[in-house]
């Protein structure tokens, strides 16, 4: 019995490790350098540095749904579902699709939109000019 | 409020408001003056008026243009660039989208850079012409030197901001602020020919074709 127990324990731990490992493959990075050549082709502007961890902290009240969403077919609305955070480009492409904006506009509406709103409300905020988000070098 | 948000938001709205209300005011006062002035009107000639407008829009369409090849080429390219560039520049379209949520066709980067070069060279040419050609200098007022200088500044600072040359934020803010001054100046300066040129041309065209039986181009 104890032999089986140990064996099961071993298998259990291995499975857990495997899960954790695949888990980390989907987890967010601390910082992103956004330059999606696969979507945009030749980039017109320098890459954007996006500190993910700093945003999680600064937006802890609003939560992950301030940026991440999936489209709920039932209620025909964008909703946030925990664990369903994907790259924006999985749904937003080079061209807009119906009411869903193209990737560039999805980013700008989300990023610049929030930063401008927070500036207006005199809260802590991020950059709102092209060159501060797309800094050369 | 941060300075960028100030020029980006409220001051931009103010500049366009001055442009629209100022143009309306100029147009209405022109109509009023026209109604009461003791002035000889040519008999209306729609075809003569339209032909004059067309001839003066086309490069080498009028005799004064045919007499000045370099001037005509430069002015024509300048007007194309100075109108098309601000409307179809990618960065401006990103800003329109930020404000209003819609987009339109945009220029490629090489096309935008070429047009900027055209405007800069043309402005230098215009300023030089006013300074060095005596028949032009004699009819030039201060504001006519100022306008090409202002346009030159707007386009140079825009180019530098877009390529991130020099101190970025001050450059960008200066570019936007000077553009707004330029936009607000349109109704109150020689730039009003944007709106008035079809009327003065139509008048001249009609007068020449009906009254004098001649072409004015």
Coordinates of C-alpha atoms in Angstrom, one line a residue:
Chain A
X1 CA 0.0 0.0 0.0
X2 CA 2.6 2.5 1.1
X3 CA 4.5 1.7 -2.1
X4 CA 1.4 2.6 -4.2
X5 CA 0.9 5.6 -2.1
X6 CA 4.4 6.8 -2.7
X7 CA 4.0 6.0 -6.4
X8 CA 0.8 8.0 -6.6
X9 CA 2.3 10.8 -4.7
X10 CA 5.2 10.9 -7.2
X11 CA 2.8 10.9 -10.2
X12 CA 0.8 13.6 -8.5
X13 CA 3.8 15.8 -7.9
X14 CA 5.0 15.3 -11.5
X15 CA 1.6 16.2 -12.9
X16 CA 1.5 19.3 -10.7
X17 CA 5.0 20.3 -11.8
X18 CA 3.9 19.8 -15.4
X19 CA 0.8 21.9 -14.9
X20 CA 2.8 24.6 -13.2
X21 CA 5.3 24.6 -16.1
X22 CA 2.6 24.9 -18.8
X23 CA 1.0 27.4 -16.5
X24 CA 4.0 29.7 -16.6
X25 CA 4.0 29.6 -20.3
X26 CA 0.7 31.4 -20.3
X27 CA 1.5 33.8 -17.5
X28 CA 2.2 37.5 -18.1
X29 CA 5.7 38.9 -18.3
X30 CA 6.9 41.7 -16.0
X31 CA 7.7 44.0 -18.9
X32 CA 6.7 43.8 -22.6
X33 CA 8.4 45.2 -25.6
X34 CA 5.6 45.5 -28.1
X35 CA 6.7 45.5 -31.7
X36 CA 4.3 43.2 -33.6
X37 CA 6.1 42.9 -37.0
X38 CA 4.0 39.8 -37.7
X39 CA 0.9 42.0 -37.8
X40 CA 2.2 45.4 -38.9
X41 CA 4.9 44.4 -41.2
X42 CA 7.6 47.1 -41.4
X43 CA 7.1 49.1 -38.2
X44 CA 6.6 52.8 -38.7
X45 CA 7.3 53.7 -35.1
X46 CA 9.9 52.5 -32.5
X47 CA 8.8 49.6 -30.2
X48 CA 6.6 50.4 -27.1
X49 CA 7.8 49.5 -23.7
X50 CA 4.9 48.3 -21.6
X51 CA 5.5 47.6 -17.9
X52 CA 2.8 45.0 -17.1
X53 CA 3.7 44.5 -13.5
X54 CA 3.6 48.2 -12.8
X55 CA 0.2 48.4 -14.3
X56 CA -1.2 45.5 -12.3
X57 CA -0.1 47.3 -9.2
X58 CA -1.3 50.8 -10.2
X59 CA -4.6 49.5 -11.4
X60 CA -5.2 47.0 -8.6
X61 CA -8.6 48.6 -8.0
X62 CA -9.8 48.3 -11.6
X63 CA -8.3 44.9 -12.1
X64 CA -7.2 43.0 -15.1
X65 CA -10.5 43.7 -16.9
X66 CA -9.3 47.3 -17.5
X67 CA -7.4 45.9 -20.4
X68 CA -8.2 42.2 -21.0
X69 CA -11.5 41.0 -22.3
X70 CA -13.3 38.4 -24.3
X71 CA -16.5 38.8 -26.3
X72 CA -19.5 37.1 -24.6
X73 CA -21.7 35.8 -27.5
X74 CA -24.7 35.4 -25.1
X75 CA -24.9 39.0 -23.9
X76 CA -23.1 40.4 -26.9
X77 CA -20.7 42.4 -24.7
X78 CA -17.1 42.4 -23.8
X79 CA -16.5 40.8 -20.4
X80 CA -13.4 40.0 -18.4
X81 CA -12.9 36.3 -17.6
X82 CA -10.1 35.3 -15.2
X83 CA -7.5 33.1 -16.9
X84 CA -8.7 34.2 -20.4
X85 CA -6.1 36.9 -20.8
X86 CA -4.7 36.5 -24.4
X87 CA -2.5 38.6 -26.6
X88 CA -4.5 41.4 -28.2
X89 CA -3.4 40.3 -31.6
X90 CA -5.3 36.9 -31.3
X91 CA -8.5 38.9 -32.0
X92 CA -7.4 42.3 -33.3
X93 CA -5.7 42.2 -36.7
X94 CA -4.3 44.7 -39.2
X95 CA -7.8 45.7 -40.4
X96 CA -10.9 46.4 -38.2
X97 CA -13.5 43.7 -38.2
X98 CA -17.0 45.0 -37.8
X99 CA -17.1 46.9 -34.5
X100 CA -13.8 45.4 -33.4
X101 CA -11.0 47.9 -34.0
X102 CA -7.7 47.1 -35.7
X103 CA -4.7 46.2 -33.5
X104 CA -3.2 49.7 -33.6
X105 CA -6.5 51.3 -32.7
X106 CA -7.2 48.7 -30.0
X107 CA -3.9 49.5 -28.3
X108 CA -4.2 53.3 -28.8
X109 CA -7.8 53.4 -27.5
X110 CA -6.9 51.3 -24.5
X111 CA -3.5 52.7 -23.6
X112 CA -3.7 56.4 -24.7
X113 CA -7.4 56.5 -23.8
X114 CA -6.7 55.5 -20.2
X115 CA -3.7 57.7 -19.8
X116 CA -5.6 60.8 -21.1
X117 CA -8.6 60.1 -18.9
X118 CA -6.4 59.7 -15.8
X119 CA -4.5 63.0 -16.7
X120 CA -7.9 64.7 -17.0
X121 CA -8.9 63.4 -13.6
X122 CA -5.5 64.5 -12.2
X123 CA -4.6 61.0 -11.2
X124 CA -1.3 59.1 -11.6
X125 CA -1.0 58.3 -15.3
X126 CA 1.3 57.3 -18.1
X127 CA 2.5 59.0 -21.3
X128 CA 0.1 60.5 -23.9
X129 CA 2.4 61.7 -26.6
X130 CA 3.6 59.5 -29.5
X131 CA 7.3 59.8 -28.8
X132 CA 7.0 59.0 -25.1
X133 CA 5.3 55.6 -25.9
X134 CA 7.4 55.1 -29.0
X135 CA 10.8 56.3 -27.9
X136 CA 13.6 56.2 -30.4
X137 CA 16.4 53.7 -29.4
Chain B
X1 CA -3.0 70.6 -16.5
X2 CA -0.1 69.4 -18.5
X3 CA 1.0 71.6 -21.3
X4 CA 0.6 69.0 -24.0
X5 CA -3.0 68.2 -23.0
X6 CA -3.7 72.0 -23.1
X7 CA -2.5 72.5 -26.7
X8 CA -3.8 69.0 -27.7
X9 CA -7.3 69.7 -26.4
X10 CA -8.8 73.1 -25.5
X11 CA -6.4 75.2 -27.6
X12 CA -7.0 73.0 -30.7
X13 CA -10.8 73.4 -30.3
X14 CA -10.3 77.2 -29.9
X15 CA -8.1 77.4 -33.1
X16 CA -10.7 75.6 -35.2
X17 CA -13.5 77.7 -33.7
X18 CA -11.7 80.9 -34.6
X19 CA -11.2 79.5 -38.1
X20 CA -14.8 78.7 -38.7
X21 CA -16.4 81.7 -36.9
X22 CA -13.8 84.0 -38.4
X23 CA -14.4 82.8 -41.9
X24 CA -18.1 83.2 -41.5
X25 CA -17.6 86.7 -40.2
X26 CA -15.4 87.6 -43.2
X27 CA -17.8 86.0 -45.7
X28 CA -20.8 87.8 -44.2
X29 CA -19.1 91.2 -44.0
X30 CA -17.9 90.7 -47.6
X31 CA -21.4 90.2 -48.7
X32 CA -22.6 93.2 -46.8
X33 CA -19.9 95.4 -48.4
X34 CA -20.7 94.0 -51.8
X35 CA -24.4 94.9 -51.4
X36 CA -23.9 98.6 -50.5
X37 CA -20.8 99.5 -52.4
X38 CA -21.1 101.7 -55.4
X39 CA -19.5 99.3 -57.6
X40 CA -19.8 98.3 -61.2
X41 CA -20.8 94.7 -61.6
X42 CA -20.0 92.8 -64.8
X43 CA -23.0 91.0 -66.2
X44 CA -23.0 87.5 -64.7
X45 CA -21.1 85.0 -66.9
X46 CA -21.0 81.7 -65.2
X47 CA -19.0 80.0 -67.9
X48 CA -16.4 82.9 -68.0
X49 CA -16.2 82.8 -64.2
X50 CA -15.7 79.0 -64.1
X51 CA -13.2 79.0 -66.9
X52 CA -11.1 81.6 -65.1
X53 CA -11.2 79.6 -61.8
X54 CA -10.2 76.4 -63.7
X55 CA -7.4 78.1 -65.6
X56 CA -5.9 79.5 -62.4
X57 CA -6.1 76.2 -60.6
X58 CA -4.2 74.3 -63.3
X59 CA -0.4 74.7 -63.5
X60 CA 0.5 76.8 -66.5
X61 CA -3.2 77.5 -67.0
X62 CA -2.7 81.3 -66.9
X63 CA -0.3 83.5 -68.8
X64 CA 1.5 84.8 -65.7
X65 CA 2.3 81.2 -64.8
X66 CA 3.6 80.4 -68.3
X67 CA 5.9 83.4 -68.0
X68 CA 7.4 82.0 -64.7
X69 CA 8.2 78.3 -65.0
X70 CA 10.1 77.8 -61.7
X71 CA 7.6 79.9 -59.7
X72 CA 4.7 78.0 -61.1
X73 CA 6.1 74.5 -60.5
X74 CA 7.1 75.4 -56.9
X75 CA 3.7 77.1 -56.1
X76 CA 1.7 74.3 -57.5
X77 CA 3.7 71.6 -55.6
X78 CA 3.6 73.8 -52.4
X79 CA -0.2 74.1 -52.5
X80 CA -0.6 70.3 -53.1
X81 CA 1.7 69.5 -50.2
X82 CA 0.5 72.1 -47.7
X83 CA -3.1 71.0 -48.1
X84 CA -2.7 67.2 -48.4
X85 CA 0.0 66.6 -45.8
X86 CA -1.9 67.9 -42.6
X87 CA -5.1 66.0 -43.6
X88 CA -3.5 62.7 -44.5
X89 CA -0.5 62.5 -42.2
X90 CA -0.6 59.2 -40.2
X91 CA 0.2 60.9 -36.8
X92 CA -2.6 63.4 -37.3
X93 CA -5.0 60.5 -38.2
X94 CA -4.0 58.7 -35.0
X95 CA -4.9 61.9 -33.1
X96 CA -8.3 62.3 -35.0
X97 CA -9.0 58.8 -34.0
X98 CA -8.1 59.5 -30.4
X99 CA -10.6 62.4 -30.4
X100 CA -13.4 61.2 -32.6
X101 CA -13.0 57.5 -33.1
X102 CA -12.8 57.4 -36.9
X103 CA -10.1 57.0 -39.5
X104 CA -9.3 57.6 -43.1
X105 CA -6.7 56.9 -45.7
X106 CA -3.1 57.8 -44.7
X107 CA 0.1 58.8 -46.4
X108 CA 3.2 56.6 -46.3
X109 CA 6.2 57.9 -44.4
X110 CA 8.4 58.6 -47.5
X111 CA 5.5 60.5 -49.1
X112 CA 5.0 62.5 -46.0
X113 CA 8.8 63.3 -45.8
X114 CA 8.9 64.3 -49.4
X115 CA 5.9 66.7 -49.0
X116 CA 7.6 68.2 -46.0
X117 CA 10.7 68.9 -48.0
X118 CA 8.6 70.5 -50.8
X119 CA 6.9 72.8 -48.3
X120 CA 10.2 73.8 -46.6
X121 CA 12.0 74.5 -50.0
X122 CA 9.0 76.4 -51.3
X123 CA 8.8 78.6 -48.2
X124 CA 12.5 79.4 -48.4
X125 CA 11.9 80.3 -52.1
X126 CA 8.9 82.5 -51.3
X127 CA 10.8 84.4 -48.6
X128 CA 13.8 84.8 -50.8
X129 CA 11.7 86.1 -53.7
X130 CA 10.1 88.7 -51.4
X131 CA 13.6 89.7 -50.2
X132 CA 15.5 89.8 -53.5
X133 CA 13.1 90.4 -56.4
X134 CA 12.5 94.1 -56.3
X135 CA 9.1 94.2 -57.9
X136 CA 7.9 91.7 -55.4
X137 CA 9.6 93.4 -52.5
X138 CA 7.8 96.7 -53.3
X139 CA 4.4 95.2 -52.8
X140 CA 5.2 93.0 -49.8
X141 CA 3.9 93.9 -46.3
X142 CA 5.2 92.6 -43.0
X143 CA 2.5 90.0 -42.7
X144 CA 3.5 88.6 -46.1
X145 CA 6.9 87.8 -44.8
X146 CA 5.5 86.4 -41.6
X147 CA 3.2 83.9 -43.1
X148 CA 5.8 81.8 -45.0
X149 CA 8.1 82.0 -42.0
X150 CA 5.3 80.7 -39.8
X151 CA 4.5 77.9 -42.2
X152 CA 8.2 77.0 -42.4
X153 CA 8.4 76.8 -38.6
X154 CA 5.2 74.6 -38.4
X155 CA 6.5 72.1 -40.9
X156 CA 10.1 72.0 -39.6
X157 CA 9.1 71.5 -36.0
X158 CA 6.6 68.8 -37.1
X159 CA 9.3 67.0 -38.9
X160 CA 11.6 67.2 -35.9
X161 CA 9.0 66.0 -33.5
X162 CA 8.0 63.1 -35.7
X163 CA 11.6 62.0 -36.1
X164 CA 12.3 62.8 -32.5
X165 CA 15.1 65.2 -33.2
X166 CA 16.0 67.6 -30.5
X167 CA 14.1 67.9 -27.2
X168 CA 10.9 65.9 -27.9
X169 CA 8.2 67.3 -25.7
X170 CA 9.0 71.0 -26.2
X171 CA 9.3 70.4 -30.0
X172 CA 5.9 68.7 -30.2
X173 CA 4.2 71.3 -28.0
X174 CA 5.8 74.2 -30.1
X175 CA 4.7 72.4 -33.3
X176 CA 1.1 72.1 -32.2
X177 CA 1.0 75.7 -30.7
X178 CA 2.4 77.3 -33.8
X179 CA 0.0 75.3 -36.0
X180 CA -2.9 76.6 -34.0
X181 CA -1.7 80.2 -34.4
X182 CA -1.5 79.6 -38.2
X183 CA -5.0 78.1 -38.3
X184 CA -6.5 80.9 -36.2
X185 CA -4.8 83.5 -38.6
X186 CA -6.4 82.1 -41.7
X187 CA -9.5 84.3 -41.6
X188 CA -7.6 87.4 -40.8
X189 CA -4.7 87.3 -43.2
X190 CA -3.8 86.8 -46.8
X191 CA -4.5 83.1 -46.2
X192 CA -8.2 83.9 -46.6
X193 CA -7.5 83.4 -50.4
X194 CA -8.3 79.8 -49.5
X195 CA -11.9 80.8 -49.3
X196 CA -12.1 83.9 -51.4
X197 CA -10.0 83.0 -54.5
X198 CA -13.0 81.5 -56.4
X199 CA -15.0 84.7 -56.0
X200 CA -12.3 87.1 -57.1
X201 CA -11.4 84.8 -60.0
X202 CA -15.0 84.4 -61.0
X203 CA -15.5 88.2 -60.9
X204 CA -12.4 88.8 -63.1
X205 CA -13.4 86.0 -65.4
X206 CA -16.9 87.3 -65.9
X207 CA -15.8 90.8 -66.4
X208 CA -13.3 89.8 -69.0
X209 CA -15.5 87.5 -71.0
X210 CA -18.7 89.5 -71.0
X211 CA -17.5 93.1 -70.8
X212 CA -14.2 93.0 -72.5
X213 CA -14.6 89.9 -74.6
X214 CA -11.2 88.8 -73.5
X215 CA -9.6 86.0 -71.5
X216 CA -8.1 86.7 -68.1
X217 CA -5.6 83.8 -68.2

